[in-house]
Amino acid sequence: MKNERVRAAERIVTSHRQLEGGGFVVRRPIPGEQIDAVDPFLLIDEMGPVEYGPGEAVGAPDHPHRGFETVTYVLEGEMEHEDSAGHRGRLGPGDVQWMTAGAGIVHSEMPSQRIREQGGRVHGFQIWVNLPKKEKLTRPRYQEYSREKLPQARTDDGKAEVRVIAGEALGVQAVIQTRTPIVYQDWTLQPGADVTLPFASDLQMLVYVFEGSARVGPDGATVGEGQLAILGAGDSVRLAGSTEVARLLLLGGVPLREPVARYGPFVMNTRAELAEAFEDFQSGRMGEITRTAEVQGDSSP
Ligand code: FE
């Protein structure tokens, strides 16, 4: 691996705190004041970590999406999902849900009833992956994988471990299918870890550190907790540990290089398509969530 070009951390963005949905706190590197999006990633939200008391936990009740994918990855706590296509899921620690909203879906994303009632700790991610123009109106799709079904690997020295949600690392291939080539990996680096990984040069690569700090690129630039590093051109990524354990998401995607018209829960290519999305949602063409009394579970006076 002598002639490889290791991608440098070209830009480091510090996330801001923001209230989302029904009022939950997220750490959000994009979109922010400095950067709108890093094609094809539209949004990176770190939910929490937050410790809710009884009755405090809030989520995002019924709302629509069109034109992209929402990816939810739970680290701590429990999330419940329902959508207008009839998908239902409960995500616990380490579980992933990859939802292709495509032509349109209405969904609800809430902390589990147990956490809403009794409180608890919640920590996780939601990332929005844009869809190319030709796939924006594709049929909604739902992929859900539990922690045990997600491939894992570690380096020979045991100092770097990865959970592969999308893409490939250390010879391990993801089980989730993506519409365009996407990398989504949860890395844990012990002090002394130093790993260099090949990734195709047409990918835009990103590193988001959510615990400790890591060193990235040929010169080992430090990326701290809550910071997003946007990597430059190259064909490999170098991740190195620091003095304490570091955890990070390694993300990558092939830039779509298409116009983005974005408003709230819709991401299209033109303003006219956005207006159409609103109209379709308001007239009920994105459907609604069918609930039974049992699932609704809210008969308290
Ligand atoms: Fe949503």
mmCIF file of C-alpha atoms and ligand atoms in Angstrom:
data_model
loop_
_atom_site.group_PDB
_atom_site.id
_atom_site.type_symbol
_atom_site.label_atom_id
_atom_site.label_comp_id
_atom_site.label_asym_id
_atom_site.label_seq_id
_atom_site.Cartn_x
_atom_site.Cartn_y
_atom_site.Cartn_z
ATOM 1 C CA MET A 1 0.000 0.000 0.000
ATOM 2 C CA LYS A 2 2.886 2.349 -0.767
ATOM 3 C CA ASN A 3 1.452 4.502 -3.470
ATOM 4 C CA GLU A 4 -1.905 5.162 -1.910
ATOM 5 C CA ARG A 5 -3.079 8.667 -1.310
ATOM 6 C CA VAL A 6 -4.389 9.046 2.222
ATOM 7 C CA ARG A 7 -7.258 11.497 2.444
ATOM 8 C CA ALA A 8 -6.572 14.555 4.588
ATOM 9 C CA ALA A 9 -9.117 16.227 6.883
ATOM 10 C CA GLU A 10 -9.762 19.210 4.615
ATOM 11 C CA ARG A 11 -12.279 20.876 6.824
ATOM 12 C CA ILE A 12 -13.453 20.327 10.398
ATOM 13 C CA VAL A 13 -16.914 21.505 11.400
ATOM 14 C CA THR A 14 -18.143 21.687 14.994
ATOM 15 C CA SER A 15 -21.770 20.701 15.451
ATOM 16 C CA HIS A 16 -24.387 22.902 17.086
ATOM 17 C CA ARG A 17 -27.160 21.957 19.471
ATOM 18 C CA GLN A 18 -30.674 22.105 18.127
ATOM 19 C CA LEU A 19 -34.203 21.173 19.167
ATOM 20 C CA GLU A 20 -35.878 18.785 16.748
ATOM 21 C CA GLY A 21 -39.262 17.091 16.336
ATOM 22 C CA GLY A 22 -41.356 17.355 19.482
ATOM 23 C CA GLY A 23 -38.418 19.040 21.254
ATOM 24 C CA PHE A 24 -35.538 16.581 21.565
ATOM 25 C CA VAL A 25 -31.956 17.745 21.665
ATOM 26 C CA VAL A 26 -29.651 16.847 18.798
ATOM 27 C CA ARG A 27 -26.014 17.607 18.027
ATOM 28 C CA ARG A 28 -25.998 18.535 14.351
ATOM 29 C CA PRO A 29 -22.897 19.120 12.240
ATOM 30 C CA ILE A 30 -24.925 19.435 9.029
ATOM 31 C CA PRO A 31 -26.869 21.376 7.992
ATOM 32 C CA GLY A 32 -25.309 24.227 9.959
ATOM 33 C CA GLU A 33 -24.173 27.799 9.633
ATOM 34 C CA GLN A 34 -21.001 26.755 7.889
ATOM 35 C CA ILE A 35 -22.191 23.923 5.664
ATOM 36 C CA ASP A 36 -25.614 23.049 4.212
ATOM 37 C CA ALA A 37 -24.887 19.491 3.187
ATOM 38 C CA VAL A 38 -22.046 17.255 2.075
ATOM 39 C CA ASP A 39 -23.362 15.623 -1.071
ATOM 40 C CA PRO A 40 -25.019 13.056 -0.838
ATOM 41 C CA PHE A 41 -25.490 13.553 2.940
ATOM 42 C CA LEU A 42 -28.207 16.077 3.791
ATOM 43 C CA LEU A 43 -28.304 15.843 7.557
ATOM 44 C CA ILE A 44 -26.376 14.253 10.399
ATOM 45 C CA ASP A 45 -28.125 14.298 13.771
ATOM 46 C CA GLU A 46 -26.691 12.844 16.927
ATOM 47 C CA MET A 47 -29.697 12.370 19.215
ATOM 48 C CA GLY A 48 -28.614 12.940 22.798
ATOM 49 C CA PRO A 49 -27.011 11.430 24.734
ATOM 50 C CA VAL A 50 -29.776 12.558 27.031
ATOM 51 C CA GLU A 51 -31.198 11.181 30.248
ATOM 52 C CA TYR A 52 -34.979 11.570 30.294
ATOM 53 C CA GLY A 53 -37.045 11.567 33.444
ATOM 54 C CA PRO A 54 -40.502 9.918 33.540
ATOM 55 C CA GLY A 55 -42.830 11.622 31.044
ATOM 56 C CA GLU A 56 -40.047 13.756 29.554
ATOM 57 C CA ALA A 57 -38.985 11.793 26.473
ATOM 58 C CA VAL A 58 -40.180 13.251 23.207
ATOM 59 C CA GLY A 59 -39.866 12.128 19.616
ATOM 60 C CA ALA A 60 -41.188 12.999 16.176
ATOM 61 C CA PRO A 61 -44.875 12.060 15.810
ATOM 62 C CA ASP A 62 -46.497 11.529 12.380
ATOM 63 C CA HIS A 63 -44.722 13.515 9.661
ATOM 64 C CA PRO A 64 -43.965 12.942 5.958
ATOM 65 C CA HIS A 65 -40.794 12.508 3.900
ATOM 66 C CA ARG A 66 -40.126 12.390 0.169
ATOM 67 C CA GLY A 67 -37.066 12.227 -2.046
ATOM 68 C CA PHE A 68 -34.389 10.722 0.222
ATOM 69 C CA GLU A 69 -33.596 8.082 2.850
ATOM 70 C CA THR A 70 -33.592 8.325 6.644
ATOM 71 C CA VAL A 71 -31.162 6.080 8.507
ATOM 72 C CA THR A 72 -31.618 5.578 12.235
ATOM 73 C CA TYR A 73 -28.945 3.935 14.375
ATOM 74 C CA VAL A 74 -29.601 3.475 18.085
ATOM 75 C CA LEU A 75 -26.725 3.384 20.579
ATOM 76 C CA GLU A 76 -28.738 3.563 23.808
ATOM 77 C CA GLY A 77 -32.462 3.501 24.538
ATOM 78 C CA GLU A 78 -35.318 2.266 22.405
ATOM 79 C CA MET A 79 -37.124 3.774 19.438
ATOM 80 C CA GLU A 80 -40.491 2.840 17.969
ATOM 81 C CA HIS A 81 -41.255 3.336 14.312
ATOM 82 C CA GLU A 82 -44.520 3.142 12.389
ATOM 83 C CA ASP A 83 -45.201 4.257 8.846
ATOM 84 C CA SER A 84 -47.906 4.612 6.244
ATOM 85 C CA ALA A 85 -46.509 1.700 4.219
ATOM 86 C CA GLY A 86 -47.340 -0.590 7.127
ATOM 87 C CA HIS A 87 -43.805 -1.026 8.486
ATOM 88 C CA ARG A 88 -43.423 -1.254 12.223
ATOM 89 C CA GLY A 89 -40.219 -1.567 14.145
ATOM 90 C CA ARG A 90 -38.670 -1.307 17.531
ATOM 91 C CA LEU A 91 -35.001 -0.468 17.634
ATOM 92 C CA GLY A 92 -32.775 -1.215 20.598
ATOM 93 C CA PRO A 93 -29.069 -0.560 21.178
ATOM 94 C CA GLY A 94 -27.020 -1.394 18.078
ATOM 95 C CA ASP A 95 -30.035 -1.789 15.784
ATOM 96 C CA VAL A 96 -30.367 0.029 12.462
ATOM 97 C CA GLN A 97 -33.290 1.083 10.336
ATOM 98 C CA TRP A 98 -32.707 2.189 6.750
ATOM 99 C CA MET A 99 -35.884 3.779 5.375
ATOM 100 C CA THR A 100 -36.129 4.783 1.763
ATOM 101 C CA ALA A 101 -38.883 7.418 1.771
ATOM 102 C CA GLY A 102 -38.777 7.670 -2.021
ATOM 103 C CA ALA A 103 -42.136 8.795 -3.435
ATOM 104 C CA GLY A 104 -43.487 9.565 -0.002
ATOM 105 C CA ILE A 105 -44.198 8.146 3.375
ATOM 106 C CA VAL A 106 -45.682 9.303 6.665
ATOM 107 C CA HIS A 107 -43.912 7.964 9.711
ATOM 108 C CA SER A 108 -43.666 8.334 13.449
ATOM 109 C CA GLU A 109 -40.378 8.041 15.339
ATOM 110 C CA MET A 110 -40.789 7.918 19.098
ATOM 111 C CA PRO A 111 -38.874 6.729 22.131
ATOM 112 C CA SER A 112 -40.492 3.491 23.289
ATOM 113 C CA GLN A 113 -43.512 3.622 25.559
ATOM 114 C CA ARG A 114 -41.343 2.362 28.417
ATOM 115 C CA ILE A 115 -38.908 5.261 28.048
ATOM 116 C CA ARG A 116 -41.720 7.785 27.618
ATOM 117 C CA GLU A 117 -43.368 6.573 30.813
ATOM 118 C CA GLN A 118 -40.405 5.651 33.011
ATOM 119 C CA GLY A 119 -37.611 7.737 31.527
ATOM 120 C CA GLY A 120 -34.186 6.512 30.456
ATOM 121 C CA ARG A 121 -31.124 7.294 28.472
ATOM 122 C CA VAL A 122 -31.353 7.900 24.730
ATOM 123 C CA HIS A 123 -28.450 8.154 22.305
ATOM 124 C CA GLY A 124 -28.341 7.517 18.582
ATOM 125 C CA PHE A 125 -28.089 8.892 15.091
ATOM 126 C CA GLN A 126 -30.314 9.899 12.265
ATOM 127 C CA ILE A 127 -28.704 10.589 8.939
ATOM 128 C CA TRP A 128 -30.408 11.681 5.727
ATOM 129 C CA VAL A 129 -29.031 10.274 2.494
ATOM 130 C CA ASN A 130 -30.142 11.997 -0.689
ATOM 131 C CA LEU A 131 -31.552 10.010 -3.600
ATOM 132 C CA PRO A 132 -30.581 10.701 -7.211
ATOM 133 C CA LYS A 133 -33.215 12.403 -9.375
ATOM 134 C CA LYS A 134 -34.146 9.133 -11.074
ATOM 135 C CA GLU A 135 -34.804 7.425 -7.711
ATOM 136 C CA LYS A 136 -36.620 10.184 -5.824
ATOM 137 C CA LEU A 137 -40.044 8.741 -6.555
ATOM 138 C CA THR A 138 -39.068 5.125 -6.024
ATOM 139 C CA ARG A 139 -41.303 2.881 -3.941
ATOM 140 C CA PRO A 140 -40.765 3.297 -0.196
ATOM 141 C CA ARG A 141 -38.594 0.592 1.307
ATOM 142 C CA TYR A 142 -37.818 -0.424 4.859
ATOM 143 C CA GLN A 143 -34.750 -2.344 6.006
ATOM 144 C CA GLU A 144 -34.209 -3.142 9.638
ATOM 145 C CA TYR A 145 -31.324 -5.086 11.156
ATOM 146 C CA SER A 146 -30.718 -5.972 14.760
ATOM 147 C CA ARG A 147 -27.329 -5.592 16.378
ATOM 148 C CA GLU A 148 -26.493 -9.309 16.012
ATOM 149 C CA LYS A 149 -27.124 -9.261 12.263
ATOM 150 C CA LEU A 150 -24.791 -6.361 11.510
ATOM 151 C CA PRO A 151 -21.317 -7.512 10.459
ATOM 152 C CA GLN A 152 -18.415 -6.646 12.751
ATOM 153 C CA ALA A 153 -14.673 -6.853 12.394
ATOM 154 C CA ARG A 154 -11.514 -5.867 14.186
ATOM 155 C CA THR A 155 -7.915 -5.285 13.253
ATOM 156 C CA ASP A 156 -5.328 -7.997 13.966
ATOM 157 C CA ASP A 157 -3.965 -6.018 16.912
ATOM 158 C CA GLY A 158 -7.508 -5.729 18.314
ATOM 159 C CA LYS A 159 -7.190 -1.968 18.736
ATOM 160 C CA ALA A 160 -9.739 -0.922 16.123
ATOM 161 C CA GLU A 161 -13.222 -2.384 15.861
ATOM 162 C CA VAL A 162 -15.937 -1.687 13.330
ATOM 163 C CA ARG A 163 -19.639 -2.340 12.986
ATOM 164 C CA VAL A 164 -20.424 -2.202 9.281
ATOM 165 C CA ILE A 165 -23.836 -0.728 8.519
ATOM 166 C CA ALA A 166 -23.019 0.168 4.917
ATOM 167 C CA GLY A 167 -20.007 -0.390 2.703
ATOM 168 C CA GLU A 168 -17.045 -2.643 3.400
ATOM 169 C CA ALA A 169 -14.238 -2.638 5.942
ATOM 170 C CA LEU A 170 -11.521 -5.118 6.993
ATOM 171 C CA GLY A 171 -12.902 -7.590 4.462
ATOM 172 C CA VAL A 172 -16.427 -7.492 5.882
ATOM 173 C CA GLN A 173 -19.388 -6.510 3.697
ATOM 174 C CA ALA A 174 -22.599 -4.777 4.850
ATOM 175 C CA VAL A 175 -25.958 -6.546 4.711
ATOM 176 C CA ILE A 176 -27.989 -3.388 4.124
ATOM 177 C CA GLN A 177 -28.608 -2.474 0.495
ATOM 178 C CA THR A 178 -28.197 1.137 -0.594
ATOM 179 C CA ARG A 179 -29.423 2.882 -3.762
ATOM 180 C CA THR A 180 -26.035 4.460 -4.445
ATOM 181 C CA PRO A 181 -22.682 3.378 -2.963
ATOM 182 C CA ILE A 182 -22.750 4.446 0.699
ATOM 183 C CA VAL A 183 -20.348 3.877 3.589
ATOM 184 C CA TYR A 184 -21.739 3.961 7.126
ATOM 185 C CA GLN A 185 -19.524 2.446 9.822
ATOM 186 C CA ASP A 186 -19.289 2.706 13.609
ATOM 187 C CA TRP A 187 -15.616 2.582 14.634
ATOM 188 C CA THR A 188 -14.157 2.199 18.115
ATOM 189 C CA LEU A 189 -10.466 3.052 18.434
ATOM 190 C CA GLN A 190 -8.359 2.133 21.453
ATOM 191 C CA PRO A 191 -5.277 4.217 22.252
ATOM 192 C CA GLY A 192 -2.564 3.165 19.802
ATOM 193 C CA ALA A 193 -5.010 2.102 17.099
ATOM 194 C CA ASP A 194 -3.843 3.099 13.646
ATOM 195 C CA VAL A 195 -5.671 1.757 10.629
ATOM 196 C CA THR A 196 -5.564 2.708 6.956
ATOM 197 C CA LEU A 197 -8.516 1.571 4.861
ATOM 198 C CA PRO A 198 -9.007 1.619 1.112
ATOM 199 C CA PHE A 199 -12.106 3.423 -0.190
ATOM 200 C CA ALA A 200 -12.909 4.181 -3.835
ATOM 201 C CA SER A 201 -11.713 7.616 -4.878
ATOM 202 C CA ASP A 202 -15.148 8.669 -6.198
ATOM 203 C CA LEU A 203 -16.554 8.587 -2.635
ATOM 204 C CA GLN A 204 -16.837 11.710 -0.512
ATOM 205 C CA MET A 205 -15.661 10.555 2.921
ATOM 206 C CA LEU A 206 -16.585 12.021 6.318
ATOM 207 C CA VAL A 207 -15.610 11.299 9.906
ATOM 208 C CA TYR A 208 -17.900 12.264 12.793
ATOM 209 C CA VAL A 209 -16.444 11.755 16.278
ATOM 210 C CA PHE A 210 -19.002 11.200 19.032
ATOM 211 C CA GLU A 211 -16.777 10.085 21.887
ATOM 212 C CA GLY A 212 -13.218 11.054 22.738
ATOM 213 C CA SER A 213 -11.052 12.263 19.907
ATOM 214 C CA ALA A 214 -9.441 10.633 16.891
ATOM 215 C CA ARG A 215 -6.604 11.476 14.534
ATOM 216 C CA VAL A 216 -7.391 11.503 10.851
ATOM 217 C CA GLY A 217 -5.384 11.717 7.655
ATOM 218 C CA PRO A 218 -1.666 11.484 6.838
ATOM 219 C CA ASP A 219 -0.742 14.179 9.362
ATOM 220 C CA GLY A 220 -3.056 12.822 12.080
ATOM 221 C CA ALA A 221 -5.260 15.913 12.420
ATOM 222 C CA THR A 222 -7.209 15.792 15.680
ATOM 223 C CA VAL A 223 -10.983 15.563 15.365
ATOM 224 C CA GLY A 224 -12.744 16.047 18.692
ATOM 225 C CA GLU A 225 -16.084 14.957 20.082
ATOM 226 C CA GLY A 226 -18.972 16.565 18.194
ATOM 227 C CA GLN A 227 -16.773 17.442 15.227
ATOM 228 C CA LEU A 228 -17.211 16.411 11.610
ATOM 229 C CA ALA A 229 -14.158 16.111 9.389
ATOM 230 C CA ILE A 230 -14.732 16.432 5.661
ATOM 231 C CA LEU A 231 -11.999 14.482 3.943
ATOM 232 C CA GLY A 232 -10.298 15.461 0.731
ATOM 233 C CA ALA A 233 -9.382 13.445 -2.339
ATOM 234 C CA GLY A 234 -7.559 10.155 -2.075
ATOM 235 C CA ASP A 235 -8.068 6.432 -2.122
ATOM 236 C CA SER A 236 -7.655 5.536 1.534
ATOM 237 C CA VAL A 237 -8.738 6.754 4.955
ATOM 238 C CA ARG A 238 -6.478 6.714 7.998
ATOM 239 C CA LEU A 239 -8.025 6.569 11.470
ATOM 240 C CA ALA A 240 -5.817 6.639 14.553
ATOM 241 C CA GLY A 241 -6.588 6.547 18.244
ATOM 242 C CA SER A 242 -5.808 9.110 20.871
ATOM 243 C CA THR A 243 -5.051 8.862 24.617
ATOM 244 C CA GLU A 244 -8.547 7.559 25.409
ATOM 245 C CA VAL A 245 -11.103 5.421 23.613
ATOM 246 C CA ALA A 246 -12.577 7.138 20.574
ATOM 247 C CA ARG A 247 -15.827 6.362 18.820
ATOM 248 C CA LEU A 248 -16.714 7.714 15.418
ATOM 249 C CA LEU A 249 -18.898 7.271 12.382
ATOM 250 C CA LEU A 250 -17.088 6.850 9.101
ATOM 251 C CA LEU A 251 -19.410 7.951 6.291
ATOM 252 C CA GLY A 252 -19.022 8.008 2.551
ATOM 253 C CA GLY A 253 -21.113 8.504 -0.541
ATOM 254 C CA VAL A 254 -20.759 9.261 -4.214
ATOM 255 C CA PRO A 255 -21.796 12.909 -4.724
ATOM 256 C CA LEU A 256 -24.944 13.175 -6.859
ATOM 257 C CA ARG A 257 -24.045 16.641 -8.225
ATOM 258 C CA GLU A 258 -27.691 17.491 -8.840
ATOM 259 C CA PRO A 259 -29.676 20.577 -7.836
ATOM 260 C CA VAL A 260 -31.178 20.314 -4.340
ATOM 261 C CA ALA A 261 -34.530 21.914 -3.503
ATOM 262 C CA ARG A 262 -35.140 21.306 0.154
ATOM 263 C CA TYR A 263 -37.818 22.328 2.559
ATOM 264 C CA GLY A 264 -38.546 20.633 5.878
ATOM 265 C CA PRO A 265 -39.229 16.944 5.315
ATOM 266 C CA PHE A 266 -38.962 17.031 1.509
ATOM 267 C CA VAL A 267 -35.820 17.048 -0.619
ATOM 268 C CA MET A 268 -36.317 17.342 -4.362
ATOM 269 C CA ASN A 269 -34.503 18.874 -7.337
ATOM 270 C CA THR A 270 -36.779 21.842 -8.109
ATOM 271 C CA ARG A 271 -39.110 24.195 -6.243
ATOM 272 C CA ALA A 272 -42.010 22.974 -8.370
ATOM 273 C CA GLU A 273 -41.369 19.418 -7.158
ATOM 274 C CA LEU A 274 -41.339 20.690 -3.562
ATOM 275 C CA ALA A 275 -44.720 22.365 -4.059
ATOM 276 C CA GLU A 276 -46.025 19.119 -5.533
ATOM 277 C CA ALA A 277 -44.734 17.205 -2.507
ATOM 278 C CA PHE A 278 -46.631 19.526 -0.139
ATOM 279 C CA GLU A 279 -49.767 19.166 -2.206
ATOM 280 C CA ASP A 280 -49.478 15.377 -2.305
ATOM 281 C CA PHE A 281 -48.952 15.235 1.445
ATOM 282 C CA GLN A 282 -51.795 17.601 2.254
ATOM 283 C CA SER A 283 -54.224 15.755 0.042
ATOM 284 C CA GLY A 284 -53.314 12.478 1.742
ATOM 285 C CA ARG A 285 -51.442 10.908 -1.183
ATOM 286 C CA MET A 286 -48.526 9.924 1.073
ATOM 287 C CA GLY A 287 -50.955 7.863 3.115
ATOM 288 C CA GLU A 288 -51.451 7.708 6.834
ATOM 289 C CA ILE A 289 -50.441 5.387 9.617
ATOM 290 C CA THR A 290 -53.036 2.764 10.373
ATOM 291 C CA ARG A 291 -53.178 2.169 14.098
ATOM 292 C CA THR A 292 -54.940 -0.430 16.120
ATOM 293 C CA ALA A 293 -56.044 0.391 19.650
ATOM 294 C CA GLU A 294 -53.351 -1.947 20.935
ATOM 295 C CA VAL A 295 -50.493 -0.293 19.092
ATOM 296 C CA GLN A 296 -51.750 3.192 19.886
ATOM 297 C CA GLY A 297 -51.708 2.195 23.553
ATOM 298 C CA ASP A 298 -52.985 5.514 24.802
ATOM 299 C CA SER A 299 -56.308 5.056 26.527
ATOM 300 C CA SER A 300 -55.277 6.764 29.748
ATOM 301 C CA PRO A 301 -57.705 9.491 30.856
HETATM 302 FE FE FE B 1 -38.727 11.396 10.036
#
